[in-house]
Amino acid sequence: MPVPLTPPYLQFLDLTGAPLAYGTVDTYAATTSTRKATYTDVGGATTAPNPILLNASGIPQTGNGMIFINGAYRIVVKDQYGNVIDDQPNITSFTNVSSTATPFYQSFSGTGSQTSFTLSSSLGTDSKGLMIFVASPQAGFFQKFSGTGSQTVFTLSTAKGTDSNSLVVFVYNAAAADKLGFEVQNPSTYTINGTTLTFTSAPVTGTDNIYVMQPTQQNTTGIAGYISPTLYTVNGTALTFTTAPVSGTNNIMVTAPSTLAGAAAASAAAADASATAAGNSQIAAGASASSAAAFAAAKNKWTYSSTTTMADPSTGNLRLNNATLASVTAIAISNLSGDSGNPDLSGWTSTWDDAGGSNRGSVYLYKDNANFAIYNINAANTDNSGWKQLAVTYVTKAGSFSNSDTLYIGFAASGTTTVTGGITALTGDVTASGSGSVAAIISGLALSKLATQAANTVLANATAGTAVPTAVALSASTILGRGSSGDIAPITLGTGLSMSGTTLNASATTQNIQIFTSSGTWTKPSAGANAMALIENWGGGGSSSSNSANGSNGGNTTFGSWVTAYGGGGGMPGTNPGAYGGDGGGYTRAGAVNNRGANGTGAEGYGGATSGSGTGFSVNGTDGYFCGGGGGCGASGNGGNSVYGGGGGNGYSGTNGTSQFGGAGGNGAAGSQPGGGGGGSAGNSGGGGGGGYKSRVVPLSSLGATETVTVGAGGNASGNAGGAGQVKITVYN
C-alpha cells in the first residue's frame, strides 16, 4: 500500500530563512528543562547526542540527518553562538498504529458555492491534523529549456500574458558545488510577453536546466491548490471551508497524516534505509570547501596527534587515548590552540566541566563532514601544566583522523551548576567540592565557629587563639596568611574554596599579568571593582669577586612605594683558598659584601636558618626561602639555594645555587635573571649573593593609574655579573 513521502533528512533554518549552520538542537521532556533522549534510528537502538549538532547546511550531523522521537518533547533550537532561534514546548510523536490500519482518505466534488462537507470518520477538532488539496479544472503549465550561457530569449509553448509573477522559473547551476538543487529565480530577473520569456542575464549552460512552471490557477468562484488550515475548520465529521472550493468532480481530497503514519509503519525498515542513503548523500554534499571554511571561521582549531599517551600534547595539539574513535575515554588538549599566534584558550576549556553529572557538555572534533567525532564530558577536567585531560564518553563519529590533521573544536554545555545558601558552624578542616567549579564570587558564606587558631594566623577580623571568633564574610580580598618568621606568604589562588589546617584559600580569575625585566611605568588595567593585585619583586644578584677585588652588590627593585626587594651582596676575595661569598638579599635588608666570620643578612628568610655566606675554607652559602641564597665561599663552596629569591653564585669550582621562582646563581659565570648571584671563576673568588624576593597583595583600586617600576641591576664589578631583578604584577578579579 502506498505511504506518504517524508523528507529524507531534516533541515533547520535561521530567522532569515537561511540554513542554521552549526546550530544545536536541545531536547527535553515536554514543557520542562529535563533532558529527554532522542534517537538516531527508527528502532531507537542508538541514543542521539543532546544537544544535537547541525552541519553547515543546518542538517543534523547524526542519525543520517534525521531525529527520531518517542512521546512528547520540548525542542529548543539555537544558533552556533547559543542564541535561541525557536523554543517549542510540546511536540508529540505520531501515535503508534498497527501496520494494518486503514489510512483515511475521502474526496468530494466541489460546486463553487458549497462550503460544508461531511467526513466519513470523526477527525477531531484540529484543522492542522488534516491535509486538503483542491484540484482546479484549469491545468497547470510546465516547460523546460537548456541554457547556453548566452541565450536570454526563450519561446513558450503557450501564451502566458505579461505578468512575470504568474510564472515560477527555476535554474540549476551544475558548476556550483554548494547548490543542493534548482534555484528559484526572482520575477524581477525576467519578463513575459505572450509566448516570449526574456531574462535580463543569460542563464548558465546546462541540459534541461531551466524549468518554467505555472501552478494550478485559482477559479474566480472558489479556492484551489493546497489549502491552508486557516481556511477551514473540522469538528468531528463536519468539515467547513471559509471560502467555497472550485467546482469539479472529486476534486477535493482530504487525508489525515497522523493516521497515515500508522499505515507507514509497515515500511519503516525501507524508509530508514532510504533516509540513510539520502542522509549520507547530503552529508557528503555538505563536505565541500565552503562548508569546511564556514566551520573553520566559527571554531578554534588544534592539530591532531596520533600519539595515544595522555601527556602534554605540545603547543596547539590534542591527543586521544585510543586510535579507535569509538573507544576513546580521554582527551589531552593544549591550553594553547593551533590558531595563528597560538592564543591561550584555557579560560574557555576550563569551563567545559562546569555543569554537573555524567554529561557536562559535548565536545565536537571536526575535520570535515565525513570525518568527525562527538564526545560527552563525564567528569571534572584534570589541569596540568600547559594542558588539560578531559574524561569523555563516546557519542558518535564518522570516518577517522590522521596524524597532523587540523581539527576544528566546538563545545556545547549541557547545563549549569549553582551554589546557594550559607554554611555555618564549621570546625576543623573545611573544603568545598562538587561536580562543578565554585563561582569566583561567593556570597552568603559565613563562619560562625572556628577551632582555636595558631598564633600569626589571620582570618580577617578573627582574633588569634580565640575559640569562637566573630563571624566574618569571606572574600578573596580579606584573607592573608603570615609565616612563622613574620613574612607575608602569597595567597594560593586555586579553584574552589578550601581550608587546610590554618591555611584558607579562595578562588579568583587571572585578569591581567605584566612583567618588567627593566625599569619602566606600569599602567593600571581595567578590572572589576573587587579586583586584587599581587605585586612580586626580585632584587638584583651580586657579582662574584675577582682574585683581588670585591664584587658589587645587586640593586634594589621597587614598585612605586608599595614593595621593595633587596639586592644580593657581592663576593669577596681572600687568600687562596679562603674567598668569601656575598650575602643573599634579605627580606628587610639588602645583602652586602661579607667579611670572614660575619653572619649573612638573609637570616630573615622563611625556611632558612641563615642566608649569607659561611666562614672559612670551602663553606657553602646557606639557603633562603624568600631571601636570596648566599654566595659560595672558598675554593669549592656551593652557592645557596632559594625558593623565591635568586640562587647564590658558586665559589671557585663549587656548584651554583638554584631557585624555584627566581634566577639561578652563576656556575663560574653570570647569574640568571631574576636575581641570580654571579659565580666565582678564579681561585680566590667568592660567589655573589642572590637577590631577595618580596611580594604584597593590595586592592587594585588602591594603586595609582600608573606606578613607577625600578628594576635593580645585577652587580657587575670585578668578577661575573649578577642577574638583574624583575617585577611581576598579576591582577585577579
PDB file of C-alpha atoms in Angstrom, residues 501-633:
ATOM      1  CA  GLY A 501      44.847  23.484  58.920  1.00  0.00           C
ATOM      2  CA  THR A 502      45.454  27.225  59.252  1.00  0.00           C
ATOM      3  CA  THR A 503      45.631  27.992  55.526  1.00  0.00           C
ATOM      4  CA  LEU A 504      42.475  29.350  53.860  1.00  0.00           C
ATOM      5  CA  ASN A 505      42.390  29.606  50.079  1.00  0.00           C
ATOM      6  CA  ALA A 506      39.897  31.494  47.887  1.00  0.00           C
ATOM      7  CA  SER A 507      39.399  31.167  44.154  1.00  0.00           C
ATOM      8  CA  ALA A 508      39.946  34.001  41.708  1.00  0.00           C
ATOM      9  CA  THR A 509      40.296  34.507  37.980  1.00  0.00           C
ATOM     10  CA  THR A 510      43.526  35.881  36.474  1.00  0.00           C
ATOM     11  CA  GLN A 511      42.654  39.129  34.715  1.00  0.00           C
ATOM     12  CA  ASN A 512      46.000  40.654  33.685  1.00  0.00           C
ATOM     13  CA  ILE A 513      49.739  39.901  34.072  1.00  0.00           C
ATOM     14  CA  GLN A 514      52.535  42.416  33.404  1.00  0.00           C
ATOM     15  CA  ILE A 515      56.253  41.565  33.785  1.00  0.00           C
ATOM     16  CA  PHE A 516      59.044  44.155  33.869  1.00  0.00           C
ATOM     17  CA  THR A 517      62.614  42.972  33.238  1.00  0.00           C
ATOM     18  CA  SER A 518      63.822  46.559  33.099  1.00  0.00           C
ATOM     19  CA  SER A 519      62.645  49.817  34.639  1.00  0.00           C
ATOM     20  CA  GLY A 520      59.530  51.487  33.271  1.00  0.00           C
ATOM     21  CA  THR A 521      55.961  52.619  34.054  1.00  0.00           C
ATOM     22  CA  TRP A 522      53.091  50.291  34.973  1.00  0.00           C
ATOM     23  CA  THR A 523      49.594  51.277  33.811  1.00  0.00           C
ATOM     24  CA  LYS A 524      46.573  50.055  35.749  1.00  0.00           C
ATOM     25  CA  PRO A 525      44.400  47.698  33.631  1.00  0.00           C
ATOM     26  CA  SER A 526      40.606  47.677  33.573  1.00  0.00           C
ATOM     27  CA  ALA A 527      39.135  45.179  36.045  1.00  0.00           C
ATOM     28  CA  GLY A 528      36.219  44.605  38.414  1.00  0.00           C
ATOM     29  CA  ALA A 529      35.530  46.711  41.486  1.00  0.00           C
ATOM     30  CA  ASN A 530      36.838  43.959  43.802  1.00  0.00           C
ATOM     31  CA  ALA A 531      39.983  43.163  41.802  1.00  0.00           C
ATOM     32  CA  MET A 532      43.223  42.488  43.720  1.00  0.00           C
ATOM     33  CA  ALA A 533      46.843  42.973  42.605  1.00  0.00           C
ATOM     34  CA  LEU A 534      49.687  40.598  43.563  1.00  0.00           C
ATOM     35  CA  ILE A 535      52.979  42.530  43.306  1.00  0.00           C
ATOM     36  CA  GLU A 536      56.167  40.415  43.172  1.00  0.00           C
ATOM     37  CA  ASN A 537      59.643  41.972  43.154  1.00  0.00           C
ATOM     38  CA  TRP A 538      63.099  40.376  42.808  1.00  0.00           C
ATOM     39  CA  GLY A 539      66.280  42.309  43.692  1.00  0.00           C
ATOM     40  CA  GLY A 540      69.381  42.137  41.514  1.00  0.00           C
ATOM     41  CA  GLY A 541      72.027  39.492  42.255  1.00  0.00           C
ATOM     42  CA  GLY A 542      75.503  40.446  43.451  1.00  0.00           C
ATOM     43  CA  SER A 543      78.551  39.846  41.278  1.00  0.00           C
ATOM     44  CA  SER A 544      81.358  37.491  42.220  1.00  0.00           C
ATOM     45  CA  SER A 545      84.771  38.848  43.221  1.00  0.00           C
ATOM     46  CA  SER A 546      87.951  38.574  41.254  1.00  0.00           C
ATOM     47  CA  ASN A 547      91.165  37.276  42.867  1.00  0.00           C
ATOM     48  CA  SER A 548      91.890  40.714  44.213  1.00  0.00           C
ATOM     49  CA  ALA A 549      88.765  42.908  44.203  1.00  0.00           C
ATOM     50  CA  ASN A 550      85.303  42.745  45.767  1.00  0.00           C
ATOM     51  CA  GLY A 551      82.260  42.094  43.674  1.00  0.00           C
ATOM     52  CA  SER A 552      79.470  44.698  43.741  1.00  0.00           C
ATOM     53  CA  ASN A 553      76.031  44.494  45.289  1.00  0.00           C
ATOM     54  CA  GLY A 554      72.887  43.990  43.229  1.00  0.00           C
ATOM     55  CA  GLY A 555      70.430  46.873  43.052  1.00  0.00           C
ATOM     56  CA  ASN A 556      67.112  47.075  44.913  1.00  0.00           C
ATOM     57  CA  THR A 557      63.886  46.665  42.929  1.00  0.00           C
ATOM     58  CA  THR A 558      60.859  48.856  43.705  1.00  0.00           C
ATOM     59  CA  PHE A 559      57.229  49.085  42.596  1.00  0.00           C
ATOM     60  CA  GLY A 560      56.149  52.629  43.437  1.00  0.00           C
ATOM     61  CA  SER A 561      56.165  52.994  47.231  1.00  0.00           C
ATOM     62  CA  TRP A 562      54.434  49.650  47.682  1.00  0.00           C
ATOM     63  CA  VAL A 563      57.111  46.957  47.507  1.00  0.00           C
ATOM     64  CA  THR A 564      60.941  46.911  47.707  1.00  0.00           C
ATOM     65  CA  ALA A 565      63.005  43.773  47.114  1.00  0.00           C
ATOM     66  CA  TYR A 566      66.684  43.962  48.137  1.00  0.00           C
ATOM     67  CA  GLY A 567      69.714  43.077  46.066  1.00  0.00           C
ATOM     68  CA  GLY A 568      72.285  40.423  46.922  1.00  0.00           C
ATOM     69  CA  GLY A 569      75.800  41.187  48.144  1.00  0.00           C
ATOM     70  CA  GLY A 570      78.961  40.914  46.099  1.00  0.00           C
ATOM     71  CA  GLY A 571      81.585  38.238  46.692  1.00  0.00           C
ATOM     72  CA  MET A 572      84.880  38.988  48.437  1.00  0.00           C
ATOM     73  CA  PRO A 573      88.342  37.601  47.540  1.00  0.00           C
ATOM     74  CA  GLY A 574      90.631  36.024  50.100  1.00  0.00           C
ATOM     75  CA  THR A 575      93.933  34.297  50.376  1.00  0.00           C
ATOM     76  CA  ASN A 576      93.631  31.154  48.322  1.00  0.00           C
ATOM     77  CA  PRO A 577      91.530  29.260  49.052  1.00  0.00           C
ATOM     78  CA  GLY A 578      89.721  31.449  51.532  1.00  0.00           C
ATOM     79  CA  ALA A 579      87.355  33.619  49.457  1.00  0.00           C
ATOM     80  CA  TYR A 580      84.012  34.741  50.937  1.00  0.00           C
ATOM     81  CA  GLY A 581      80.559  34.540  49.367  1.00  0.00           C
ATOM     82  CA  GLY A 582      78.218  37.532  49.269  1.00  0.00           C
ATOM     83  CA  ASP A 583      75.077  37.726  51.425  1.00  0.00           C
ATOM     84  CA  GLY A 584      71.779  36.817  49.864  1.00  0.00           C
ATOM     85  CA  GLY A 585      69.333  39.704  49.627  1.00  0.00           C
ATOM     86  CA  GLY A 586      67.259  39.781  52.832  1.00  0.00           C
ATOM     87  CA  TYR A 587      63.554  40.365  53.385  1.00  0.00           C
ATOM     88  CA  THR A 588      64.089  43.671  55.200  1.00  0.00           C
ATOM     89  CA  ARG A 589      67.727  44.462  54.385  1.00  0.00           C
ATOM     90  CA  ALA A 590      69.969  44.356  51.365  1.00  0.00           C
ATOM     91  CA  GLY A 591      72.833  41.898  51.121  1.00  0.00           C
ATOM     92  CA  ALA A 592      76.404  43.130  51.397  1.00  0.00           C
ATOM     93  CA  VAL A 593      79.999  42.100  50.685  1.00  0.00           C
ATOM     94  CA  ASN A 594      80.540  39.691  53.566  1.00  0.00           C
ATOM     95  CA  ASN A 595      83.560  39.551  55.865  1.00  0.00           C
ATOM     96  CA  ARG A 596      85.029  36.295  57.128  1.00  0.00           C
ATOM     97  CA  GLY A 597      83.046  35.195  60.150  1.00  0.00           C
ATOM     98  CA  ALA A 598      80.153  37.644  59.657  1.00  0.00           C
ATOM     99  CA  ASN A 599      76.521  36.481  59.623  1.00  0.00           C
ATOM    100  CA  GLY A 600      74.507  36.720  56.412  1.00  0.00           C
ATOM    101  CA  THR A 601      71.695  39.263  56.375  1.00  0.00           C
ATOM    102  CA  GLY A 602      69.397  36.715  54.784  1.00  0.00           C
ATOM    103  CA  ALA A 603      68.720  35.206  58.197  1.00  0.00           C
ATOM    104  CA  GLU A 604      65.189  36.576  57.940  1.00  0.00           C
ATOM    105  CA  GLY A 605      64.410  34.073  55.218  1.00  0.00           C
ATOM    106  CA  TYR A 606      61.459  31.809  55.985  1.00  0.00           C
ATOM    107  CA  GLY A 607      62.703  28.215  55.908  1.00  0.00           C
ATOM    108  CA  GLY A 608      66.428  29.041  56.181  1.00  0.00           C
ATOM    109  CA  ALA A 609      68.479  29.490  59.342  1.00  0.00           C
ATOM    110  CA  THR A 610      70.835  31.900  57.565  1.00  0.00           C
ATOM    111  CA  SER A 611      71.088  33.206  54.068  1.00  0.00           C
ATOM    112  CA  GLY A 612      74.556  34.730  53.863  1.00  0.00           C
ATOM    113  CA  SER A 613      77.980  33.254  53.370  1.00  0.00           C
ATOM    114  CA  GLY A 614      79.566  30.866  55.771  1.00  0.00           C
ATOM    115  CA  THR A 615      83.093  31.229  57.147  1.00  0.00           C
ATOM    116  CA  GLY A 616      86.410  29.638  56.453  1.00  0.00           C
ATOM    117  CA  PHE A 617      87.596  27.232  53.859  1.00  0.00           C
ATOM    118  CA  SER A 618      85.178  25.801  51.244  1.00  0.00           C
ATOM    119  CA  VAL A 619      81.950  26.759  53.042  1.00  0.00           C
ATOM    120  CA  ASN A 620      78.634  26.598  51.191  1.00  0.00           C
ATOM    121  CA  GLY A 621      76.297  29.600  51.050  1.00  0.00           C
ATOM    122  CA  THR A 622      73.183  28.868  53.103  1.00  0.00           C
ATOM    123  CA  ASP A 623      69.729  28.524  51.624  1.00  0.00           C
ATOM    124  CA  GLY A 624      66.970  31.122  51.633  1.00  0.00           C
ATOM    125  CA  TYR A 625      63.209  30.986  51.085  1.00  0.00           C
ATOM    126  CA  PHE A 626      62.112  34.495  50.172  1.00  0.00           C
ATOM    127  CA  CYS A 627      65.679  35.747  50.660  1.00  0.00           C
ATOM    128  CA  GLY A 628      68.411  35.141  48.094  1.00  0.00           C
ATOM    129  CA  GLY A 629      70.791  32.235  48.539  1.00  0.00           C
ATOM    130  CA  GLY A 630      74.225  33.063  49.941  1.00  0.00           C
ATOM    131  CA  GLY A 631      77.257  33.067  47.661  1.00  0.00           C
ATOM    132  CA  GLY A 632      79.684  30.149  47.885  1.00  0.00           C
ATOM    133  CA  CYS A 633      82.925  30.560  49.837  1.00  0.00           C
TER     134      CYS A 633
END
